[in-house]
Coordinates of C-alpha atoms and ligand atoms in Angstrom, one line a residue:
M1 CA -16.8 -12.5 -26.4
A2 CA -20.2 -12.0 -28.2
K3 CA -20.3 -9.9 -31.6
V4 CA -21.1 -6.3 -30.6
K5 CA -20.9 -3.4 -32.9
A6 CA -19.3 -0.4 -31.3
D7 CA -17.7 2.9 -32.7
T8 CA -16.1 4.1 -29.5
L9 CA -14.4 1.9 -26.8
V10 CA -13.5 3.1 -23.2
L11 CA -11.1 1.0 -21.6
I12 CA -11.6 0.7 -17.8
L13 CA -8.8 -1.0 -15.9
G14 CA -9.2 -3.1 -12.8
D15 CA -8.1 -0.1 -10.4
Q16 CA -10.4 2.4 -12.3
L17 CA -13.7 1.1 -11.0
T18 CA -15.8 4.5 -11.3
P19 CA -17.8 6.2 -13.8
E20 CA -16.0 9.3 -13.0
I21 CA -12.6 8.1 -14.3
A22 CA -11.2 10.6 -16.8
A23 CA -11.6 8.6 -20.0
C24 CA -15.2 7.9 -19.3
R25 CA -16.0 11.6 -18.8
A26 CA -14.1 12.6 -21.9
A27 CA -15.7 10.0 -24.1
P28 CA -19.2 10.3 -25.9
T29 CA -22.1 9.1 -23.7
D30 CA -22.9 6.3 -25.8
A31 CA -19.5 4.8 -25.9
T32 CA -19.0 1.1 -25.1
L33 CA -17.1 0.3 -21.8
L34 CA -14.4 -2.4 -22.1
I35 CA -13.2 -4.3 -19.0
C36 CA -10.9 -7.3 -19.3
E37 CA -9.5 -9.9 -17.0
V38 CA -6.0 -10.4 -18.5
A39 CA -3.6 -13.1 -17.8
S40 CA -0.4 -10.8 -17.7
E41 CA -2.0 -8.4 -15.0
T42 CA -2.5 -11.4 -12.7
T43 CA 1.2 -12.9 -13.2
Y44 CA 3.6 -10.0 -13.8
V45 CA 3.9 -10.5 -10.1
R46 CA 2.3 -13.6 -8.5
H47 CA -0.8 -11.6 -6.9
H48 CA -2.1 -12.9 -3.8
K49 CA -5.5 -15.2 -4.4
K50 CA -7.9 -12.7 -2.4
K51 CA -6.4 -9.7 -4.4
I52 CA -7.3 -11.5 -7.7
A53 CA -10.5 -12.4 -6.5
F54 CA -11.3 -9.1 -5.1
L55 CA -10.4 -7.4 -8.2
F56 CA -12.2 -9.6 -10.5
S57 CA -15.2 -9.8 -8.5
A58 CA -15.2 -5.8 -8.1
M59 CA -14.8 -5.7 -11.9
R60 CA -17.6 -7.9 -12.8
H61 CA -19.9 -6.0 -10.2
F62 CA -18.9 -2.8 -11.7
A63 CA -19.9 -4.0 -15.3
E64 CA -23.2 -4.9 -13.7
E65 CA -23.6 -1.6 -12.1
M66 CA -22.8 0.3 -15.4
R67 CA -25.1 -1.7 -17.4
T68 CA -27.9 -1.2 -15.0
S69 CA -27.2 2.6 -15.3
G70 CA -27.8 2.2 -19.1
K71 CA -24.2 1.8 -20.3
K72 CA -23.0 -0.6 -23.0
V73 CA -20.6 -2.8 -21.6
I74 CA -18.1 -5.6 -23.2
Y75 CA -16.6 -7.6 -20.1
R76 CA -13.9 -10.0 -21.0
K77 CA -13.4 -12.9 -18.5
L78 CA -10.2 -14.5 -18.1
D79 CA -11.0 -18.0 -19.7
D80 CA -12.9 -16.3 -22.6
A81 CA -11.5 -17.5 -26.2
P82 CA -9.5 -16.4 -27.8
A83 CA -6.9 -16.2 -24.9
A84 CA -5.6 -12.6 -24.6
T85 CA -2.3 -12.6 -22.7
T86 CA -1.6 -9.0 -22.3
M87 CA -3.9 -5.9 -22.1
T88 CA -2.8 -4.8 -25.7
D89 CA -4.3 -8.3 -27.0
A90 CA -7.3 -7.9 -25.0
V91 CA -8.0 -4.4 -26.6
S92 CA -6.9 -5.4 -30.2
H93 CA -9.3 -8.1 -30.1
A94 CA -12.4 -6.1 -28.8
I95 CA -11.4 -3.6 -31.6
R96 CA -11.5 -6.5 -34.2
K97 CA -14.9 -7.8 -32.8
T98 CA -16.8 -4.5 -32.6
G99 CA -14.9 -2.7 -35.7
A100 CA -14.4 0.3 -33.2
T101 CA -12.5 3.4 -34.6
A102 CA -11.7 5.0 -31.3
L103 CA -10.5 4.1 -27.9
Y104 CA -10.4 6.1 -24.7
A105 CA -8.3 5.0 -21.9
T106 CA -7.1 6.7 -18.5
R107 CA -3.2 6.3 -17.9
A108 CA -2.4 3.4 -15.7
G109 CA -0.7 3.7 -12.2
E110 CA 2.3 1.5 -12.9
W111 CA 4.9 2.4 -15.6
R112 CA 4.8 -1.2 -16.9
L113 CA 1.4 -0.7 -18.2
V114 CA 2.1 3.2 -19.0
H115 CA 4.5 2.2 -21.4
E116 CA 2.3 -0.5 -22.8
M117 CA -0.4 2.0 -23.3
E118 CA 1.8 4.6 -25.0
E119 CA 2.4 2.2 -27.7
W120 CA -1.3 2.0 -28.6
P121 CA -1.6 4.9 -30.7
K122 CA 1.0 3.2 -33.0
K123 CA 0.0 -0.2 -32.6
L124 CA -3.9 -0.4 -32.8
G125 CA -4.3 1.7 -35.9
I126 CA -7.5 3.6 -34.6
D127 CA -7.7 6.9 -32.7
V128 CA -6.5 6.6 -29.1
H129 CA -7.1 9.2 -26.6
L130 CA -5.1 8.6 -23.4
H131 CA -6.2 10.8 -20.3
D132 CA -4.4 11.4 -17.0
D133 CA -5.8 9.8 -14.2
D134 CA -7.4 12.7 -12.1
R135 CA -8.6 11.0 -9.1
F136 CA -5.9 12.5 -7.2
L137 CA -5.5 16.1 -5.7
C138 CA -2.1 16.8 -7.0
P139 CA -1.8 16.2 -10.7
R140 CA 1.9 14.7 -11.7
E141 CA 3.1 17.9 -13.3
E142 CA 2.1 20.0 -10.4
F143 CA 4.1 17.5 -7.9
E144 CA 7.3 18.0 -10.1
R145 CA 6.9 21.6 -9.9
W146 CA 6.6 21.5 -6.2
A147 CA 9.6 19.2 -6.0
E148 CA 11.8 21.2 -8.5
D149 CA 13.7 23.5 -6.4
R150 CA 13.8 21.5 -3.2
K151 CA 16.8 20.0 -1.8
S152 CA 14.9 17.5 0.2
L153 CA 11.4 16.5 -0.3
R154 CA 9.4 16.1 3.1
M155 CA 5.7 15.1 3.4
E156 CA 4.9 17.5 6.1
Y157 CA 5.4 20.6 3.8
F158 CA 3.4 18.8 0.9
Y159 CA 0.6 18.0 3.3
R160 CA 0.2 21.6 4.5
D161 CA -0.3 22.7 0.9
M162 CA -2.9 19.9 0.5
R163 CA -4.7 21.1 3.6
R164 CA -4.7 24.7 2.2
R165 CA -5.8 23.5 -1.2
T166 CA -8.7 21.3 0.1
G167 CA -9.6 23.6 3.0
L168 CA -9.7 20.4 5.0
L169 CA -9.3 21.3 8.8
M170 CA -8.7 24.7 8.1
D171 CA -10.2 27.9 10.0
G172 CA -9.4 30.3 7.3
D173 CA -5.6 30.3 6.7
H174 CA -5.0 28.5 10.1
P175 CA -5.1 25.0 10.7
V176 CA -7.9 23.8 13.3
G177 CA -6.6 23.5 16.8
G178 CA -3.6 25.7 16.0
R179 CA -1.2 22.9 14.8
W180 CA -1.0 21.0 11.5
N181 CA 0.1 17.7 12.9
F182 CA -0.9 15.7 16.1
D183 CA 1.2 12.6 15.4
A184 CA 2.8 13.1 18.6
E185 CA -0.4 12.2 20.3
N186 CA -0.9 9.0 18.1
R187 CA 1.4 6.5 19.7
K188 CA -0.6 4.7 22.4
P189 CA -0.1 0.9 22.8
A190 CA -3.4 -1.0 22.7
E191 CA -4.7 -3.5 25.1
A192 CA -6.9 -6.5 23.8
D193 CA -10.5 -5.2 24.4
L194 CA -13.5 -7.3 23.8
L195 CA -15.3 -4.1 22.7
M196 CA -12.8 -3.3 19.8
P197 CA -14.6 -3.3 16.6
D198 CA -14.1 -6.0 13.9
V199 CA -13.7 -5.0 10.2
A200 CA -16.8 -4.8 8.2
R201 CA -17.2 -8.3 6.6
F202 CA -19.5 -9.2 3.6
E203 CA -20.7 -12.5 2.5
P204 CA -19.7 -13.5 -1.2
D205 CA -22.6 -13.5 -3.6
A206 CA -23.0 -15.7 -6.8
I207 CA -20.6 -13.5 -8.6
T208 CA -17.9 -13.7 -5.9
R209 CA -18.4 -17.2 -5.5
D210 CA -17.6 -17.9 -9.4
V211 CA -14.6 -15.8 -9.1
L212 CA -13.4 -17.7 -6.1
D213 CA -13.5 -20.9 -8.1
L214 CA -11.8 -19.4 -11.0
V215 CA -9.1 -18.2 -8.7
R216 CA -8.8 -21.9 -7.1
E217 CA -8.5 -23.4 -10.4
N218 CA -6.1 -20.8 -12.0
F219 CA -3.9 -19.4 -9.3
A220 CA -3.3 -22.5 -7.1
D221 CA 0.4 -21.8 -6.6
H222 CA -0.2 -18.0 -5.7
I223 CA 0.4 -17.2 -2.0
G224 CA -2.6 -17.1 0.4
S225 CA -6.0 -18.5 0.3
S226 CA -9.3 -17.5 -1.1
D227 CA -11.3 -19.1 1.8
N228 CA -12.9 -16.8 4.3
F229 CA -13.5 -14.0 1.7
W230 CA -14.9 -10.9 3.3
F231 CA -14.1 -7.7 1.2
A232 CA -16.8 -5.5 0.0
V233 CA -16.9 -5.8 -4.0
T234 CA -19.4 -3.2 -4.8
R235 CA -19.5 0.7 -4.5
A236 CA -22.5 0.5 -2.1
D237 CA -20.7 -2.1 0.3
A238 CA -17.4 -0.5 0.2
Q239 CA -19.5 2.7 1.4
K240 CA -20.9 0.6 4.1
A241 CA -17.5 -0.5 5.2
F242 CA -16.4 3.1 5.3
Q243 CA -19.4 4.2 7.5
H244 CA -18.8 1.4 9.8
F245 CA -15.2 2.6 10.2
L246 CA -16.4 6.2 10.7
R247 CA -18.8 5.0 13.4
E248 CA -17.1 2.3 15.3
A249 CA -13.0 3.2 14.7
L250 CA -12.2 6.6 13.7
P251 CA -12.6 8.1 17.2
W252 CA -9.6 5.7 18.5
F253 CA -8.0 5.7 15.0
G254 CA -5.4 8.3 16.1
D255 CA -4.6 7.1 19.5
F256 CA -4.0 3.5 18.5
Q257 CA -2.7 4.1 14.9
D258 CA 0.8 2.6 15.8
A259 CA -0.3 -0.3 17.9
M260 CA -0.3 -3.9 17.2
L261 CA -2.2 -6.9 18.8
R262 CA -1.7 -10.6 18.3
E263 CA -5.5 -11.2 18.4
K264 CA -6.7 -7.9 16.4
R265 CA -5.7 -7.7 13.0
F266 CA -7.5 -4.5 12.2
L267 CA -7.4 -2.6 15.5
Y268 CA -9.0 0.9 14.7
H269 CA -8.0 1.0 11.0
S270 CA -10.2 1.8 8.0
V271 CA -9.2 -1.1 5.9
C272 CA -10.3 1.1 3.3
S273 CA -7.0 1.4 1.1
I274 CA -8.5 -1.7 -0.8
Y275 CA -11.4 0.1 -2.0
M276 CA -9.8 3.5 -2.6
N277 CA -7.2 2.3 -4.6
C278 CA -9.5 0.4 -7.3
G279 CA -11.8 3.2 -7.4
L280 CA -14.9 2.1 -5.3
L281 CA -14.6 4.9 -2.7
D282 CA -13.6 8.5 -3.3
P283 CA -10.6 9.6 -0.9
L284 CA -11.5 13.2 -0.8
A285 CA -15.1 12.7 0.1
M286 CA -14.0 10.2 2.8
C287 CA -11.7 12.9 4.2
R288 CA -14.6 15.5 4.1
A289 CA -16.9 12.8 5.8
A290 CA -14.1 12.2 8.6
E291 CA -14.0 16.0 9.1
T292 CA -17.9 16.2 9.5
E293 CA -17.3 13.7 12.5
Y294 CA -15.0 16.0 14.2
R295 CA -16.8 19.3 13.3
E296 CA -20.0 17.5 14.8
G297 CA -18.3 16.4 18.0
R298 CA -18.2 12.6 17.3
A299 CA -14.5 12.1 16.7
P300 CA -11.5 13.9 18.3
L301 CA -9.1 16.1 16.1
N302 CA -6.1 14.0 16.7
A303 CA -7.8 11.0 15.2
V304 CA -9.4 12.9 12.1
E305 CA -6.2 15.0 11.5
G306 CA -4.3 11.7 11.6
F307 CA -6.7 9.9 9.1
I308 CA -6.9 12.9 6.7
R309 CA -2.8 13.2 6.8
Q310 CA -2.6 9.8 5.6
I311 CA -4.8 10.2 2.5
I312 CA -4.3 13.9 1.6
G313 CA -0.7 13.9 2.8
W314 CA 1.1 10.3 2.5
R315 CA -1.1 8.8 -0.4
E316 CA -0.8 11.9 -2.5
Y317 CA 2.9 12.3 -1.6
V318 CA 4.0 8.8 -2.5
R319 CA 2.3 8.9 -5.8
G320 CA 4.2 12.1 -6.8
I321 CA 7.4 10.5 -5.8
Y322 CA 6.7 7.3 -7.8
F323 CA 6.1 9.2 -10.9
L324 CA 8.6 11.8 -10.2
R325 CA 11.4 9.1 -9.9
G326 CA 10.5 7.2 -12.8
P327 CA 10.6 3.6 -13.8
D328 CA 14.0 2.7 -12.4
Y329 CA 13.0 3.6 -8.7
T330 CA 12.0 0.0 -8.0
R331 CA 15.7 -1.0 -8.7
E332 CA 17.3 1.6 -6.3
N333 CA 19.7 -0.1 -3.9
R334 CA 21.8 2.6 -2.2
L335 CA 22.6 0.4 0.9
Q336 CA 23.5 -2.3 -1.6
A337 CA 21.4 -5.0 0.4
M338 CA 21.7 -8.4 -1.4
R339 CA 20.3 -10.9 0.9
P340 CA 17.4 -13.0 -0.5
L341 CA 14.0 -12.5 1.1
P342 CA 13.8 -15.3 3.6
S343 CA 11.6 -18.1 2.9
F344 CA 9.5 -17.6 5.9
Y345 CA 7.9 -14.4 4.3
W346 CA 6.0 -17.0 2.1
T347 CA 4.9 -19.3 5.0
G348 CA 4.9 -17.4 8.5
E349 CA 7.0 -20.3 9.8
T350 CA 9.4 -18.4 12.1
E351 CA 9.9 -18.4 15.8
M352 CA 10.0 -14.5 16.0
E353 CA 6.3 -14.0 16.9
C354 CA 6.1 -10.5 15.5
L355 CA 6.8 -11.7 12.1
R356 CA 4.8 -14.7 12.5
C357 CA 1.7 -12.9 13.2
A358 CA 2.2 -10.1 10.6
I359 CA 3.2 -12.7 7.8
T360 CA 0.4 -15.3 8.9
Q361 CA -2.2 -12.5 8.6
T362 CA -0.9 -11.1 5.5
I363 CA -1.2 -14.7 4.0
E364 CA -4.8 -15.2 5.3
E365 CA -6.2 -11.8 4.8
A366 CA -4.1 -10.0 2.2
Y367 CA -4.1 -7.3 4.7
A368 CA -1.7 -5.9 7.4
H369 CA -1.8 -2.3 8.7
H370 CA 0.8 0.1 8.3
I371 CA 3.0 -0.5 11.4
Q372 CA 3.2 -4.2 10.7
R373 CA 4.3 -3.4 7.2
L374 CA 6.9 -0.7 8.3
M375 CA 8.0 -1.9 11.7
V376 CA 8.0 -5.7 11.5
T377 CA 8.2 -7.0 8.0
G378 CA 9.9 -4.0 6.4
L379 CA 12.3 -3.5 9.6
F380 CA 13.4 -6.9 9.5
A381 CA 14.3 -6.8 5.6
L382 CA 16.1 -3.7 6.2
L383 CA 18.1 -4.8 9.3
A384 CA 18.9 -8.3 7.6
G385 CA 20.0 -6.5 4.5
V386 CA 17.5 -8.0 2.2
D387 CA 17.7 -7.0 -1.5
P388 CA 15.0 -4.3 -1.8
H389 CA 13.8 -5.4 -5.1
E390 CA 12.8 -8.7 -3.7
T391 CA 11.2 -6.9 -0.8
H392 CA 9.3 -4.6 -3.1
V393 CA 8.1 -7.7 -5.2
W394 CA 6.8 -9.3 -2.0
Y395 CA 4.7 -6.1 -1.0
L396 CA 3.4 -5.8 -4.5
E397 CA 2.1 -9.7 -4.3
V398 CA 0.9 -9.9 -0.9
Y399 CA -1.5 -7.0 -0.2
A400 CA -4.9 -6.5 -1.8
D401 CA -4.2 -2.8 -2.0
A402 CA -1.0 -2.9 -3.7
Y403 CA -0.2 -1.1 -7.0
E404 CA 3.2 0.0 -7.7
W405 CA 2.4 3.9 -7.4
V406 CA 1.8 3.6 -3.7
E407 CA 3.5 0.3 -2.7
A408 CA 7.0 1.1 -4.5
P409 CA 7.7 4.4 -2.5
N410 CA 6.4 3.1 0.7
T411 CA 8.9 -0.1 0.1
I412 CA 12.0 1.3 -1.6
G413 CA 11.9 4.7 -0.1
M414 CA 10.2 4.5 3.4
S415 CA 10.8 1.0 4.6
Q416 CA 14.2 0.1 3.0
F417 CA 15.9 3.4 2.6
A418 CA 17.1 2.2 -0.7
D419 CA 16.6 5.4 -2.2
G420 CA 19.2 6.9 -0.1
G421 CA 16.9 9.3 1.7
Y422 CA 14.9 10.9 -1.1
L423 CA 11.6 10.1 0.6
A424 CA 12.6 9.6 4.4
S425 CA 15.1 11.6 6.4
K426 CA 16.3 8.6 8.0
P427 CA 15.8 4.7 8.0
Y428 CA 13.0 3.2 10.0
A429 CA 15.5 1.3 11.9
A430 CA 14.8 0.1 15.5
S431 CA 15.7 -2.7 18.0
G432 CA 13.0 -4.8 19.7
A433 CA 12.2 -2.6 22.1
Y434 CA 10.0 -0.6 19.7
I435 CA 8.0 -3.7 19.0
D436 CA 7.7 -4.6 22.5
R437 CA 6.4 -1.0 23.4
M438 CA 4.0 -1.0 20.5
S439 CA 2.5 -4.5 20.7
D440 CA 1.7 -7.6 22.9
Y441 CA 4.1 -10.0 20.5
C442 CA 7.1 -10.2 22.7
G443 CA 5.3 -11.7 25.6
A444 CA 4.5 -14.9 23.5
C445 CA 8.0 -15.1 21.7
V446 CA 10.6 -17.7 22.3
Y447 CA 13.2 -14.7 22.1
R448 CA 13.6 -12.4 24.9
V449 CA 13.4 -8.9 24.1
K450 CA 15.2 -7.6 26.9
H451 CA 18.3 -9.8 26.1
K452 CA 20.9 -8.1 23.9
A453 CA 23.2 -10.8 23.2
G454 CA 23.1 -14.8 22.9
L455 CA 20.9 -17.3 21.5
R456 CA 17.9 -16.3 23.3
A457 CA 18.0 -12.5 22.6
C458 CA 15.6 -11.0 20.5
P459 CA 17.4 -10.8 16.8
F460 CA 16.0 -7.2 16.2
N461 CA 18.3 -6.2 19.2
Y462 CA 21.7 -7.0 17.6
L463 CA 20.6 -6.9 14.0
Y464 CA 19.8 -3.0 14.7
W465 CA 23.4 -2.3 15.8
D466 CA 24.9 -4.5 13.1
F467 CA 22.8 -2.8 10.5
L468 CA 24.3 0.7 11.7
I469 CA 27.8 -0.6 11.9
R470 CA 27.6 -2.2 8.5
N471 CA 26.3 0.9 7.0
G472 CA 28.3 3.5 8.9
E473 CA 29.9 4.9 5.8
R474 CA 26.6 5.8 4.5
L475 CA 24.6 6.7 7.5
S476 CA 26.7 7.9 10.2
R477 CA 26.7 11.6 9.1
N478 CA 23.0 11.7 9.1
P479 CA 22.1 14.2 12.0
R480 CA 19.0 12.2 13.0
L481 CA 21.2 9.2 13.7
A482 CA 24.0 11.2 15.6
Q483 CA 22.7 9.5 18.9
P484 CA 23.3 5.8 18.1
Y485 CA 26.3 6.6 16.2
R486 CA 27.7 8.4 19.3
L487 CA 27.1 5.0 21.1
I488 CA 28.7 3.0 18.5
T489 CA 31.9 5.1 19.0
K490 CA 31.9 4.3 22.7
M491 CA 31.2 0.7 22.2
S492 CA 33.9 -1.8 23.5
D493 CA 35.7 -4.0 20.8
A494 CA 34.3 -7.0 22.7
R495 CA 30.6 -5.7 22.4
R496 CA 31.2 -5.1 18.7
R497 CA 32.4 -8.6 18.2
E498 CA 29.6 -10.0 20.0
I499 CA 27.0 -8.0 17.9
A500 CA 28.9 -9.3 14.7
E501 CA 29.0 -12.9 15.8
D502 CA 25.3 -13.0 17.0
S503 CA 24.3 -11.4 13.7
A504 CA 26.4 -13.6 11.5
R505 CA 25.1 -16.6 13.3
F506 CA 21.6 -15.7 12.9
L507 CA 21.8 -14.4 9.3
S508 CA 23.5 -17.6 8.0
A509 CA 21.0 -19.8 9.5
L510 CA 18.4 -17.7 7.5
S511 CA 19.9 -18.8 4.3
Ligands
FAD1 P1 -5.5 3.3 7.5 O1 -4.5 3.0 8.7 O2 -6.9 3.3 7.9 O3 -5.3 4.6 6.7 C1 -6.1 5.4 6.2 C2 -5.7 5.5 4.6 O4 -4.5 6.5 4.6 C3 -5.3 4.1 4.0 O5 -6.4 3.5 3.7 C4 -4.4 4.6 2.9 O6 -5.1 5.1 1.7 C5 -3.7 6.0 3.4 N1 -2.4 5.8 4.0 C6 -1.9 5.4 5.2 N2 -0.5 5.5 5.2 C7 -0.1 5.6 4.0 C8 1.0 5.6 3.1 N3 2.2 5.3 3.9 N4 1.2 5.6 1.8 C9 0.1 5.9 1.2 N5 -1.2 5.8 1.7 C10 -1.4 5.8 3.0 N6 -0.7 1.5 1.0 C11 -1.3 1.0 -0.1 O7 -2.6 1.5 -0.3 N7 -1.1 0.1 -0.9 C12 0.3 -0.5 -1.0 O8 0.5 -1.1 -1.6 C13 1.0 -0.2 0.3 N8 2.4 -0.9 0.6 C14 2.9 -0.5 1.7 C15 4.3 -1.0 1.7 C16 5.0 -0.7 2.8 C17 6.2 -1.5 3.0 C18 4.5 0.2 3.8 C19 5.4 0.5 5.1 C20 3.4 0.9 3.6 C21 2.6 0.4 2.6 N9 1.2 1.0 2.4 C22 0.5 0.8 1.3 C23 0.8 2.2 3.2 C24 -0.3 1.7 4.4 O9 0.5 0.7 5.0 C25 -1.6 1.3 3.8 O10 -2.1 2.2 3.2 C26 -2.4 0.9 4.9 O11 -2.0 -0.1 5.8 C27 -3.7 0.4 4.4 O12 -4.7 0.0 5.6 P2 -5.9 0.7 6.1 O13 -6.6 1.1 4.9 O14 -6.5 0.2 7.2 O15 -5.1 2.2 6.4
DLZ2 C1 -4.2 -6.1 -10.3 C2 -4.8 -6.4 -11.4 C3 -5.0 -7.7 -11.9 C4 -4.7 -8.8 -10.8 N1 -5.8 -7.8 -12.8 C5 -6.4 -7.2 -13.6 C6 -6.8 -7.5 -14.9 O1 -7.3 -8.6 -15.3 N2 -7.3 -6.5 -15.6 C7 -7.0 -5.0 -15.3 O2 -7.7 -4.4 -16.1 N3 -6.5 -5.0 -14.1 C8 -6.0 -5.8 -13.5 N4 -5.2 -5.5 -12.3 C9 -5.0 -4.0 -12.0 C10 -3.7 -3.6 -12.9 O3 -2.7 -4.4 -12.8 C11 -3.6 -2.1 -12.8 O4 -4.4 -1.3 -13.5 C12 -2.2 -1.7 -13.2 O5 -1.3 -2.5 -12.3 C13 -2.0 -0.1 -12.9 O6 -2.1 0.4 -11.6
SF4_3 FE1 9.7 -9.9 17.7 FE2 11.9 -9.8 19.3 FE3 9.4 -9.3 20.3 FE4 10.2 -11.6 19.4 S1 11.1 -10.7 21.2 S2 8.3 -11.0 19.2 S3 11.6 -11.3 17.7 S4 10.5 -8.0 18.5

C-alpha cells in the first residue's frame, strides 16, 4: 500500500459498494475511502471461485468509480504486503500508514464481522464511528418491535406493512387489484422455449481478467470454476442487467416463478440478488421500476406483485429474522438431523437428475433460482436428515449472492425447518410428484417418479414418508400437516416397513 496521509478513513466492505452507504454519508466529504481484499473474508467459509472473483472485481471497479468521482481511495489487494489476515489487521495497517485519527464504518451483515467491528473502538485507538446499514426498508429495531407481541411471525403481514409504507402497488389504502398476493397464479410449469431470454452477460475486462488470475492462483481448491465469467461488475452494467430483466423476463416472472427446466438455468428470474446484495443495485428503485412496468401496461400484476413481494417482503423479512434471532441461529437443529452433507453436493455426481442439474449449475454458475434451492437441494437435505449447519455452510459457500443475513434464515428456517417453525409454518417437504409437476427433470432420470417403492422408485417418494414418520413426535400436531399424518395412521404395517427399508437402504448407500 502506497504511503498516503489521511485524517479520516471510511471503510467500505465488499457488500457495501455504494456511495450512499451510511458511513460514507456520515463522514466528512474529503475522507479517504478504504477498501480491502482480506484473506479471512474469503476463507471463513470457502466461497465459490466465481463469488470471490465477482466481489473482488466489483470492489476494484467501485474504487475506480469513486476515484473518478473525485474521492480519495486506498485499495488493498489480497497479495499486498504486509499480509493482512483479518479485516482488523487491514484496518490497523491502513491507520498506521495514513496516521488517520477517525474511522467511519457501516455495520456488517454477518454477526461474525459485526462482533469483530464492535471491538474496534477499544482495539484501534482512534475515534470509531459505526453506523447501521440503512439500505433496508425496515431497520432492525423496528422489526424487533413488529415481532415483539406476535406468537408466530408470518411474512404475509410484514409484507403488507411494507406495501403500505412504500406505497408500492397501492391505490390509496387498498392493494392494487383488490388483493395483496397473487401467488396462487404463479405456479405454472414451463416448457423449453427457444424464445426464452438468456440472462444478461458481460465480457470480462482487464480488471476482471486480473482478478480471475488471482482467484485461479489462490483459490484453486474452492468449489466451482472461474471460467465462463459473465457477471456485471459495475453499477452501470448491473443496471443494464436489470433493464434487460424488465424488458425480456418480468412479464413472465410470475407465471413461471416456480418452474424448473434442465436446459434453462435462469428462466424468467432477474438474477439480480448478486447485484442488490453487494450494493450495485438499489432494491427500492428496482421495485419502483417494476411497478412502472405494470402501471404502463408492459407487465401483468401477478408478475410485478410477485417480484415486489420477494424484495420488500421476503428479503426484508429474512434479514429481520436473522438479526432478531442472534448469532446462534445458524446452530439451530430442532429436528436433530445429524447426517453429513452427501459428497455429491460438491460434485453434482448423482443419478438423481433434479439434484444433478441443480448442483452442476450451482458449481458452474454460482447461481440457482429459488425453487432449485428450496425444492431440490434443500428438500433433499431436509428429507435425508442432513445436519442443517452443514447445509447452511454449503449454501453460504456456493452462491454468489450469499451473505449470512439472507442465506441463514432461508436455509435454517425456510428450507430445513431447523428453527422449529419460527420462520415457516410447516416444513417444505414434498415427494417427487412436486418436482415432476414443476420441471422436466424426471423424464431424464434413471429413477421412476411414479414408483413408490423399490430400487427404481424416486428416492423423494419414500424419503418424504420416512421424514414424516421419523419426525412424528415433533410435527404430527402441526395443523398444516394434518392430511399426510392422517394417511400415515391409515398405513399398513407392511407399507411402513417398505418405506423404512427403502429409506435405510438408500441413505446407507449415501454415506
Ligand atoms: P428472483 O427470482 O428474480 O427474485 C427477485 C429478488 O427477490 C431476488 O433477487 C432476491 O433479492 C429476492 N428474493 C426472492 N426470494 C427471496 C428469499 N426467499 N429471501 C430473500 N430474498 C429473496 N437469496 C439471497 O439473496 N442470498 C442467499 O444467500 C440466499 N440463500 C438461499 C438459500 C436457500 C436454502 C433458499 C431456499 C433461498 C435462498 N435465497 C437467497 C433466496 C432466493 O433463492 C434468491 O434470492 C434468488 O434465487 C436469487 O435469484 P434471482 O435474483 O434470480 O431472484
Ligand atoms: C464475501 C466477501 C469476500 C469473499 N471477500 C471480501 C473481502 O476481501 N473484503 C471485504 O470487505 N468483503 C469481502 N466479502 C464480503 C464480506 O464477507 C461481507 O461484508 C460480510 O460477510 C458481511 O456481510
Ligand atoms: Fe428427482 Fe425423483 Fe424426478 Fe429423479 S424421478 S428427477 S430423483 S424427482
